[in-house]
XYZ file of C-alpha atoms in Angstrom:
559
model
C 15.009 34.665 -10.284
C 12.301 34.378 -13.147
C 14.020 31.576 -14.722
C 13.982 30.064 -11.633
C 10.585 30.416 -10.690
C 8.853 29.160 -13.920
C 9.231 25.470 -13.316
C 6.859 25.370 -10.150
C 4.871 27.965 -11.877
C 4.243 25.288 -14.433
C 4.100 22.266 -12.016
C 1.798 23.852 -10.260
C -0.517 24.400 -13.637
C -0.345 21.062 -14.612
C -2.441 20.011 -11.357
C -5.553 20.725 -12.656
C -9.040 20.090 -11.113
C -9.719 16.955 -13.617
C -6.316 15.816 -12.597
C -6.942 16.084 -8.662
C -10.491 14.090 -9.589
C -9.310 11.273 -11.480
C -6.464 10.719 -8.609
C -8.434 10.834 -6.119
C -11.257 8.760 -7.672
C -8.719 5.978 -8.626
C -6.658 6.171 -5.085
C -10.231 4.782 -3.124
C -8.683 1.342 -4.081
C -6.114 2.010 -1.649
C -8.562 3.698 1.069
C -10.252 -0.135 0.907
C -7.250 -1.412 1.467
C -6.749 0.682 4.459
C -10.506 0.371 5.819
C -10.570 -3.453 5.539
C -7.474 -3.818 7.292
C -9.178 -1.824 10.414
C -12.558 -3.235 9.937
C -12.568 -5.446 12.188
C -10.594 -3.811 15.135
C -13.460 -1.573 17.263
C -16.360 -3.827 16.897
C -14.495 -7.159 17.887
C -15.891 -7.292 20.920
C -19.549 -6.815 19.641
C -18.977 -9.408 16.552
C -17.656 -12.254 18.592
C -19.673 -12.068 21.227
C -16.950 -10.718 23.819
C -18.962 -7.826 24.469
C -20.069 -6.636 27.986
C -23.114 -4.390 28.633
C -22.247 -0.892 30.039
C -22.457 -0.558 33.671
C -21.403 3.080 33.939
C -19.435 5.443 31.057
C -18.040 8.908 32.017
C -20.514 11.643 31.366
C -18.304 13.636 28.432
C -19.615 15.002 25.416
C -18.354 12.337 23.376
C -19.729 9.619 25.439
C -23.246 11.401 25.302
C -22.781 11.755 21.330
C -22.372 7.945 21.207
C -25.287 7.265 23.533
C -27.657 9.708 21.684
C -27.005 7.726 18.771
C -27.851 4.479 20.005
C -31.094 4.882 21.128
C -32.138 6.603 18.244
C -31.224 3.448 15.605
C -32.529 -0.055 15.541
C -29.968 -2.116 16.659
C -31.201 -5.082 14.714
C -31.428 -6.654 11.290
C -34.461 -9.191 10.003
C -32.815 -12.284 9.987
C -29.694 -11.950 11.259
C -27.912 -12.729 14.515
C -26.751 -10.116 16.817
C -23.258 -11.400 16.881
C -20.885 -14.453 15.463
C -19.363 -16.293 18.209
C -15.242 -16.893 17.732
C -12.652 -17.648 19.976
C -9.238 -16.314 19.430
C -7.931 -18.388 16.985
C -11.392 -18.166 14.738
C -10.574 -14.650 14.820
C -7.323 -14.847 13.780
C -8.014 -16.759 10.838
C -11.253 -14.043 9.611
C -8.620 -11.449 10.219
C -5.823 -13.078 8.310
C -7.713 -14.555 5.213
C -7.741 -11.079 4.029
C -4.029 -10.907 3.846
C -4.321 -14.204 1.985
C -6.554 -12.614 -0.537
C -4.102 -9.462 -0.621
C -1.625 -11.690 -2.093
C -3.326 -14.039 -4.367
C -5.199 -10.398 -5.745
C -2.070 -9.158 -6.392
C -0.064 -11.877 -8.267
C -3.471 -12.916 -9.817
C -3.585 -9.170 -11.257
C 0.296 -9.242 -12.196
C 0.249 -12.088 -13.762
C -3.163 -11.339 -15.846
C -1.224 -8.166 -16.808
C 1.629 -10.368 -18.672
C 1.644 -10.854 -22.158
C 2.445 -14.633 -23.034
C 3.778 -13.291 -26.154
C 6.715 -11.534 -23.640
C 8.649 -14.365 -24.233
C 9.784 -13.855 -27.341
C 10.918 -10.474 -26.657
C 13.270 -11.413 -23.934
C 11.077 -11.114 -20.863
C 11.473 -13.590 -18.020
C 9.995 -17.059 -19.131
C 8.397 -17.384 -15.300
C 6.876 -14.366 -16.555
C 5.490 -15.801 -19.767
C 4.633 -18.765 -18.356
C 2.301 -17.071 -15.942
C 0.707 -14.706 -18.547
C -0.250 -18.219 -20.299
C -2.243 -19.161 -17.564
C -4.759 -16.447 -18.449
C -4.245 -16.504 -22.164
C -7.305 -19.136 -22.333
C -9.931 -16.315 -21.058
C -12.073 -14.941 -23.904
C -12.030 -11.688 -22.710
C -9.638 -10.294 -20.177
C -9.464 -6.879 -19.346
C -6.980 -4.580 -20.917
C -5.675 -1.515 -19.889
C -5.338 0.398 -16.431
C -9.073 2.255 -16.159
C -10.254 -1.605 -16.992
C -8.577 -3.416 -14.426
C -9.658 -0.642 -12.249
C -13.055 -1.167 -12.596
C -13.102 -5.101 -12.265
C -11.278 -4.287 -9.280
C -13.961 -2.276 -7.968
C -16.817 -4.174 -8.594
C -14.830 -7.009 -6.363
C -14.836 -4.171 -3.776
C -18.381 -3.858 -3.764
C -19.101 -7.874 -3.614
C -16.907 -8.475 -0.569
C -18.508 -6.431 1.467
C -21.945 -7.992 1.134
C -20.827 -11.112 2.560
C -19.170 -9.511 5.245
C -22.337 -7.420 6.113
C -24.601 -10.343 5.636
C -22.725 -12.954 7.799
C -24.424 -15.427 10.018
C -21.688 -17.797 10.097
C -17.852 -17.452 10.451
C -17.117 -19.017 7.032
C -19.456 -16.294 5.315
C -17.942 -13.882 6.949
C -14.395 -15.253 5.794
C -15.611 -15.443 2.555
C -15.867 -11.957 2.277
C -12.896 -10.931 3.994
C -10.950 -12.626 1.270
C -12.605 -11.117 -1.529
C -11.995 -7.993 -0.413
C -8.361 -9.056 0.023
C -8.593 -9.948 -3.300
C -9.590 -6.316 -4.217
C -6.905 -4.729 -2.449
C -4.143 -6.715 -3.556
C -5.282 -5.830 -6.732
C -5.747 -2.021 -6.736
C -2.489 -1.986 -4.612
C -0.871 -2.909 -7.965
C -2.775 -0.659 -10.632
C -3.611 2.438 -8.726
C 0.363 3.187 -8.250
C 0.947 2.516 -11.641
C -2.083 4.334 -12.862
C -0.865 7.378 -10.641
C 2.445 7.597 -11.942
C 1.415 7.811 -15.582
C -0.640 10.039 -14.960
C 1.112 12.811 -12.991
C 3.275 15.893 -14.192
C 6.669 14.444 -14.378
C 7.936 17.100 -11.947
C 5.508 15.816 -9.469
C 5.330 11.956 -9.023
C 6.751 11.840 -5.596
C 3.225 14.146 -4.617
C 1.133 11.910 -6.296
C 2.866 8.213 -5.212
C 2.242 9.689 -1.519
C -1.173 9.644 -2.305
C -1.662 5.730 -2.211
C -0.270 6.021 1.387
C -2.019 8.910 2.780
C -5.375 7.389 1.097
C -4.800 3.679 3.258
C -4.389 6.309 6.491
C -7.868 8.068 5.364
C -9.367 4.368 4.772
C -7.862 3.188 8.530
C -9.084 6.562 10.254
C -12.753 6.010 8.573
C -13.234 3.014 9.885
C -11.492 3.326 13.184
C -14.416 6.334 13.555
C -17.232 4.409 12.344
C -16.314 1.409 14.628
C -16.039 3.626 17.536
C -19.664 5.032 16.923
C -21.390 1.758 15.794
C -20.036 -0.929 17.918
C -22.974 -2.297 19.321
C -26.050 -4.322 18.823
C -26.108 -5.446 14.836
C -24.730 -1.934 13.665
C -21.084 -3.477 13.012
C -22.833 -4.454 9.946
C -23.154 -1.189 8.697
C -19.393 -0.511 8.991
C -18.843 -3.495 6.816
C -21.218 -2.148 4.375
C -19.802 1.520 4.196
C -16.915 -0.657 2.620
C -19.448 -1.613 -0.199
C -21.084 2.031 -0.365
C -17.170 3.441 -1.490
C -17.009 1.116 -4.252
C -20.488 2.128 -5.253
C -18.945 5.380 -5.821
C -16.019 4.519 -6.942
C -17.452 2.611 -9.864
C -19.824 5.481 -10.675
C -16.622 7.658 -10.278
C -14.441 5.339 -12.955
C -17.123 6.253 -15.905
C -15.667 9.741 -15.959
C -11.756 8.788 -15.824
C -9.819 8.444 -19.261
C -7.178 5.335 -19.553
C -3.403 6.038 -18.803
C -2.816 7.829 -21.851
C 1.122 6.528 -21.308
C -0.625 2.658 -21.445
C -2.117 4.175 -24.979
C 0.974 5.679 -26.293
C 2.576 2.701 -25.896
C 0.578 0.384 -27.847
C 0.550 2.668 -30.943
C -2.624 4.898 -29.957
C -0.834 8.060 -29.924
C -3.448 10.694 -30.938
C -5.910 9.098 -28.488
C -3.034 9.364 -25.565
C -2.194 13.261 -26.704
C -6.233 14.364 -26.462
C -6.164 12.407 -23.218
C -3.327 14.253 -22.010
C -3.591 17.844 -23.395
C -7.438 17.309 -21.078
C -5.334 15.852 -17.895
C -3.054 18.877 -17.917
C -5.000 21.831 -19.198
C -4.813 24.037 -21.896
C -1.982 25.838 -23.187
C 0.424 23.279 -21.661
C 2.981 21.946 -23.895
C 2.983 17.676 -23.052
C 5.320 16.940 -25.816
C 8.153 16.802 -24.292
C 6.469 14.416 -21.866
C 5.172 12.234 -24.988
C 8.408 12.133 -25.936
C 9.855 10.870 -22.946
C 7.099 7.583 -23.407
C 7.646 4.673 -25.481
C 5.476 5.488 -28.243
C 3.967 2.503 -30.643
C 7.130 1.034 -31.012
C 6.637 -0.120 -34.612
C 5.898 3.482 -35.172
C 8.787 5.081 -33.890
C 12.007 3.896 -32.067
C 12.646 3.835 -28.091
C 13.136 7.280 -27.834
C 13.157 7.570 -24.154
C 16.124 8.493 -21.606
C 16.954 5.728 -18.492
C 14.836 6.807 -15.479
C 15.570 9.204 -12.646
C 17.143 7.159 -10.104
C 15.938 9.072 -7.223
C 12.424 9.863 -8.699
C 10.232 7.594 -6.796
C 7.161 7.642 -5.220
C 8.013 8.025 -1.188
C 4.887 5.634 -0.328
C 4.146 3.387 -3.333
C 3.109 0.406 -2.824
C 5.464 -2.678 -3.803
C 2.759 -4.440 -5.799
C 3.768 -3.951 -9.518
C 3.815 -6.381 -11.630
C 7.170 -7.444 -13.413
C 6.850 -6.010 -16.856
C 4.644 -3.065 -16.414
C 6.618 -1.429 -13.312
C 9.792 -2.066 -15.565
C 8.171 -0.253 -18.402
C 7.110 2.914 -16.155
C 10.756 3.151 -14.786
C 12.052 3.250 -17.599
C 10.467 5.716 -19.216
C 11.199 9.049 -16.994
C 13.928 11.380 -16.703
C 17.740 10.964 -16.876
C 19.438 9.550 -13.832
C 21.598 12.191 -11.974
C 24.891 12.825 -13.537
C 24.490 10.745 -16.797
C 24.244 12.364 -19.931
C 20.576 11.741 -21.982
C 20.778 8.831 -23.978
C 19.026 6.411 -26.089
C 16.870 3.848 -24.364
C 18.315 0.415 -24.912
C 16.502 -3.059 -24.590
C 16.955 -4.045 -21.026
C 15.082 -7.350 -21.046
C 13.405 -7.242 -17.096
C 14.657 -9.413 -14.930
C 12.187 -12.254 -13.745
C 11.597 -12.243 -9.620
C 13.559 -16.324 -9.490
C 15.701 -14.949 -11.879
C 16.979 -12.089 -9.788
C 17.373 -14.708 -6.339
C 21.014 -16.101 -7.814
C 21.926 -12.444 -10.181
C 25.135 -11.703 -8.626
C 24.383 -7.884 -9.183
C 21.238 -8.269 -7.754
C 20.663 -11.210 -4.899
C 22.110 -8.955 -2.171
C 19.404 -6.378 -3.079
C 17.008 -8.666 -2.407
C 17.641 -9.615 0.599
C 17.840 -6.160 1.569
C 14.729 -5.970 0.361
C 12.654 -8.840 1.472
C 14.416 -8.066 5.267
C 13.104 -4.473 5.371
C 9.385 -5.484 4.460
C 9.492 -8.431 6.871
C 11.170 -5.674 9.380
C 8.384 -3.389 8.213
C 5.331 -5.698 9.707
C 7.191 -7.651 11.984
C 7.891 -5.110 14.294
C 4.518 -4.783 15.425
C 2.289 -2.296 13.671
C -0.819 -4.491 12.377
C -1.032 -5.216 15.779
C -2.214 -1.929 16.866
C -4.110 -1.252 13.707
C -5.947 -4.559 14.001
C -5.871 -4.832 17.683
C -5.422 -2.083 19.497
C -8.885 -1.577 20.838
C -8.988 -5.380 22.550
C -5.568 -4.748 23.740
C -6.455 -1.833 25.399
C -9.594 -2.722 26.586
C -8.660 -4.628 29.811
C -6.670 -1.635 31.102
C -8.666 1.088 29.564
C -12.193 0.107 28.936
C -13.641 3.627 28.615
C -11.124 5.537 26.405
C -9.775 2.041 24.335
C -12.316 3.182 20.821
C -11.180 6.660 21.674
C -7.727 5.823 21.567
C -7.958 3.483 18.373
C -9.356 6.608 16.503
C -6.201 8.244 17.526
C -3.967 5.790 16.805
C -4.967 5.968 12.957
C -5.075 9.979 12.900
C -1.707 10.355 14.014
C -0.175 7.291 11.215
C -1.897 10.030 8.924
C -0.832 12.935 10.017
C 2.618 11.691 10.765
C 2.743 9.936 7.560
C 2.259 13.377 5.488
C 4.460 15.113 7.941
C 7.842 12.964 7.617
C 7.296 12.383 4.202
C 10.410 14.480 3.274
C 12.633 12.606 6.168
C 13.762 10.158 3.701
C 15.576 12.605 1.428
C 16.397 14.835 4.169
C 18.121 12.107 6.769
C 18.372 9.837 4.638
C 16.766 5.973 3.969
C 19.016 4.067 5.988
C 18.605 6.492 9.042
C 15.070 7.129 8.849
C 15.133 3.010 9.398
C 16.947 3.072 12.045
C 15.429 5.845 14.204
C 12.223 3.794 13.255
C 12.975 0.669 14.399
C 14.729 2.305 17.551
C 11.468 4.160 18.295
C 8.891 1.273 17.579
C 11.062 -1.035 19.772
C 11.634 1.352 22.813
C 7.544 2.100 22.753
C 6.728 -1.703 22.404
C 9.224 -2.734 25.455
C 7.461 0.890 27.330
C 3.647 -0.316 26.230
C 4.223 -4.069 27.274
C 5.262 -2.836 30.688
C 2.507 -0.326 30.595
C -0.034 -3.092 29.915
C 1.564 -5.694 32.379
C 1.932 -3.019 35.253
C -1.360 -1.536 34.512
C -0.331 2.180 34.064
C -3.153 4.110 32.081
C -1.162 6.714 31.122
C 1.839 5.337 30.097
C 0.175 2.957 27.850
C -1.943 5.216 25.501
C 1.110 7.445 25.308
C 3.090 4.618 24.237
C 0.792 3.384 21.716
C 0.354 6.533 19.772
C 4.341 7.005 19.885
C 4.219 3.299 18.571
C 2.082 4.306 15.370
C 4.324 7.548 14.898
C 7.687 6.361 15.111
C 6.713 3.319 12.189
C 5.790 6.681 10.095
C 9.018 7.949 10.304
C 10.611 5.348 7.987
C 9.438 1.792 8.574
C 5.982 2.846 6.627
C 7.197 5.068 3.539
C 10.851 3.857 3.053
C 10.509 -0.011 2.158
C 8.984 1.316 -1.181
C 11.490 3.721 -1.836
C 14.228 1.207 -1.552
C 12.725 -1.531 -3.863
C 12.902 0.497 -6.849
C 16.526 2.111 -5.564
C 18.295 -0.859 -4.364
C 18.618 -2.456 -7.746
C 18.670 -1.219 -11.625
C 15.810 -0.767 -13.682
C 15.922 -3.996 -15.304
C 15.651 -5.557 -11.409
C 12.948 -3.310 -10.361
C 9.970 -5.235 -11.130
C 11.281 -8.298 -9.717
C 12.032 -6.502 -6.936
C 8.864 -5.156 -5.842
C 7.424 -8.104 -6.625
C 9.198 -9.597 -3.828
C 8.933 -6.931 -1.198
C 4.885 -7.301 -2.059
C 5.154 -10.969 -1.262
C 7.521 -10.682 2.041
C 4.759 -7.765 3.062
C 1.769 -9.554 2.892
C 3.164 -13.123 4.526
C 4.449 -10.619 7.342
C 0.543 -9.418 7.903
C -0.267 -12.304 7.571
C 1.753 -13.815 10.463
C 0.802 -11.027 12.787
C -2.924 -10.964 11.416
C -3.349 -14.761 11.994
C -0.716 -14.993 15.148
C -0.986 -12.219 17.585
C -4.343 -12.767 18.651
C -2.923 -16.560 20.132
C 0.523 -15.462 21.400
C -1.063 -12.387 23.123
C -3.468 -15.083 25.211
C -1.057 -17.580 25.312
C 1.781 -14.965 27.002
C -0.505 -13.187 28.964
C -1.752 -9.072 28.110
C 1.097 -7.250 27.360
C 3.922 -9.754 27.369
C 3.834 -10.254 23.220
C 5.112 -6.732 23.255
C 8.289 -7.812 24.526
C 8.978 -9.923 21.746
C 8.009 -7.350 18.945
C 11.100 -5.181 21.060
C 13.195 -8.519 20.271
C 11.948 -8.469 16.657
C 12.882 -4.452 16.719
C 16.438 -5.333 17.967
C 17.461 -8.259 15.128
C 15.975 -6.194 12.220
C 17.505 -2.970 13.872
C 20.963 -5.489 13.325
C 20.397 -6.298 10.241
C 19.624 -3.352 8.573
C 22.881 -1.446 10.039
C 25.069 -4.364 8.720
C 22.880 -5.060 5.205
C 21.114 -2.619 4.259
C 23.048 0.544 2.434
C 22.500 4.043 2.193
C 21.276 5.407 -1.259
C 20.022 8.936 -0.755
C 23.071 11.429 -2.601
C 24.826 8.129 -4.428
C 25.286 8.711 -8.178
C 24.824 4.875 -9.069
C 24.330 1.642 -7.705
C 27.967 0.913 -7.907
C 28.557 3.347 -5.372
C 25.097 2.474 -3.261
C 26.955 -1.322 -3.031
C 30.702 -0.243 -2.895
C 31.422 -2.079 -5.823
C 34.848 -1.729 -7.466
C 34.710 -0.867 -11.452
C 36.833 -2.056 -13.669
C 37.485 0.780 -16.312
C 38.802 -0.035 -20.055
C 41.571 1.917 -21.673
């Protein structure tokens, strides 16, 4: 029973207070994520002009909160127009352009992270070739806590042209630098996380990048709710700004990945950096050794990774060569004896298309992340409140507050589904559930029932927790072997932004071109063929020893 007992004992240890600070101070890139991707959804009737005056609200406490604050602020700014008139399609577009930034961030900061030296060690020449294209900069910044702060300071820009708009382009201007902020962070805050967390704890801390983009969805649902009105959307925009103002401050006090050290030959900084991260009297060398540490110092000591050790919400936005180098420096896969690391040269992502161990993976995996957006969720998060408006006018903010609540609450509460059910069920219940409530919320809408409809949306939100949310991720890095894994993410991060982007840029046009509630019906289509394709494609990995069982694949063994 004591033996037994003294690995949580330790886990628990190693989660010191400096450790929860410098997780939680690098995870506000994803909270920006989150909060720009809601931004815009209570106050679009305010910031295009759409909005009516109040003839009569229902005398709650609530409603009297709201009012009290209103005529207590100034509802105006020097200078600055009240509102930015946009039809549909002008919407659209200042909604989308921030997926657009999403994506360029990201594969800007992936390929800024390659090394167009990689080449000659094997790596991917796509790979080289797009480390090259930043080889030319004087000064590019190296490391995670770098990166990081760069990031940051783009955080902080792209909301003061999104609080300052007068005109639709300004206002697009800073919705995709902000895109390019998130992008970015949604590539080196997983990584970042990961290195730094006890090894017996990484799935905790991966969560943490989802749970944070629910916090940054909830906080601005709430401030939208309370300060949609007059010139006050502003100040939502520019809560986006005061977070990175923190955040930056915040960044002063965190140390660099001391696994990013280790493994360019700084090994006494990365061991003072780590015996602060976990706390005294913890050993960390059998952590260090589990690192690939300055390999012209000492050889690739480090066992293959632990095939079922993955983060159950991290992102799919690591870059080729660096998520390949923090999978494959963990713990033992299940079932195979510890051995020496070997040179696995990664696999680039147009590489990996025509690998005939790999291109069914892929597939799997670009099919699940379409699945993942297709089926309908943006559309609440970045709609919801003029969806609802028409049938509920009084209770619509209320009920977009809600909705984000319950994707966090749900989120942290079905995070163990995936290894309980398994991957390939927790998809399927998902997709079942998010296309019964879209067929039930379309007819809710289009027959005007009240009830019906905000139940439906909320059940909406929670049944894309169950799986469609967190298990994506998971099966990017299991689907395929470590050498893949990069290139596989990399893939699933561009399938998942183009998919926000369609709905982002889309919805707001099919919605008025079917009619209110009708698009619904084709998100339960969209629910059906994905539903199809992932009982016929996709396989199960939870409890399989290797990927040759995950596939079904026959091996040949030598005598």
């Amino acid at each position: 029973m004591a033996s037994s007992d003294s690995p949580k004992k330790s886990s628990i240890q190693n989660i010191t207070p400096y450790l929860v600070y410098l997780s939680l101070i690098t995870a506000m890139g994803p909270i920006h994520f989150g909060f720009h991707l809601a931004e815009l959804n209570a106050p679009e009737a305010v910031l295009t002009c759409a909005a009516k005056p109040l003839t009569s609200t229902p005398d709650t406490r609530l409603s009297r909160l709201r009012t009290s604050i209103k005529t207590t602020t100034t509802p105006t700014v020097n200078g600055l127009p009240l509102c930015i008139p946009m039809n549909s399609t002008q919407f659209g577009l200042v909604s989308s352009i921030y997926t657009v930034g999403g994506l360029f961030g990201a594969l800007a900061i992936g390929m800024l992270a390659s090394n167009p030296s990689n080449s000659s060690k094997g790596n991917p020449p796509e790979t080289s070739r797009a480390g090259s294209l930043f080889s030319k900069f004087p000064s590019r910044p190296s490391g995670r806590l770098a990166r990081m702060r760069l990031i940051t300071l783009i955080f902080i820009l792209g909301p003061v042209f999104e609080a300052l708009a007068s005109e639709i382009w300004v206002l697009v201007v800073g919705r995709f630098i902000s895109g390019l902020g998130s992008g970015a962070a949604l590539v080196v805050v997983p990584i970042y996380l990961a290195e730094t967390a006890p090894p017996s704890e990484k799935g905790l801390f991966g969560a943490l990048t989802q749970v944070m983009t629910n916090v940054g969805i909830v906080l601005a649902q709430l401030l939208g709710y309370f300060l949609s009105y007059g010139n006050m959307w502003r100040v939502v925009f520019a809560v986006a700004g005061g977070i990175g103002v923190v955040q930056i401050i915040g960044l002063w006090f965190v140390p660099e990945s001391p696994k990013w050290l280790a493994e360019r030959g700084q090994v006494d900084r990365a061991r003072r950096i780590l015996k602060r991260i976990r706390g005294r009297g913890v050993d960390i060398e059998e952590e260090m050794s589990g690192w690939e540490v300055g390999v012209e110092e000492r050889g690739m000591l480090s066992p293959s990774p632990s095939w079922h050790q993955t983060s159950l919400h991290r992102m799919p936005t690591n870059p080729p060569e660096e998520e390949s180098s923090l999978l494959l420096n963990s713990d033992d896969r299940p079932g195979s004896p510890p051995k020496k690391q070997s040179n696995i040269d990664p696999i680039g992502m147009f590489s990996v298309l025509t690998h005939p161990d790999h291109n069914k993976a892929i597939v799997a995996i670009i099919g699940v992340f379409f699945a993942q957006q297709l089926c309908g969720i943006n559309s609440v998060i970045m709609y919801s409140n003029s969806i609802l408006s028409s049938i509920l006018p009084t209770a619509a903010g209320l009920i977009t507050v809600a909705v984000g609540a319950v994707n966090l609450v749900v989120t942290i509460a079905c995070a163990p589904l995936a290894d309980r059910l398994g991957r390939k069920t927790c998809l399927l219940l998902s997709i079942a559930g998010m296309g019964t409530n879209a067929l039930l919320l379309g007819l809710a809408i289009l027959l005007n029932i009240q009830v019906l409809s905000a139940i439906t949306t909320l059940l909406f939100v929670a049944s894309f927790a169950v799986g469609l949310g967190p298990v994506p991720f998971i099966l990017a890095s299991e689907l395929v072997g470590p050498e893949a894994v990069g290139a596989a993410q990399s893939w699933g991060l561009v399938a998942s932004w183009i998919a926000t982007f369609l709905v982002a840029q889309f919805f707001p046009m099919l919605d008025e071109a079917l009619g209110e509630g009708k698009v619904y019906f084709v998100f339960a289509g969209t629910a059906v063929g994905f539903g199809a394709f992932v009982a016929w494609w996709v396989p199960e990995t939870r409890g399989k020893k290797d990927l040759d069982e995950v596939w079904r694949r026959v091996v040949r063994r030598e005598d």
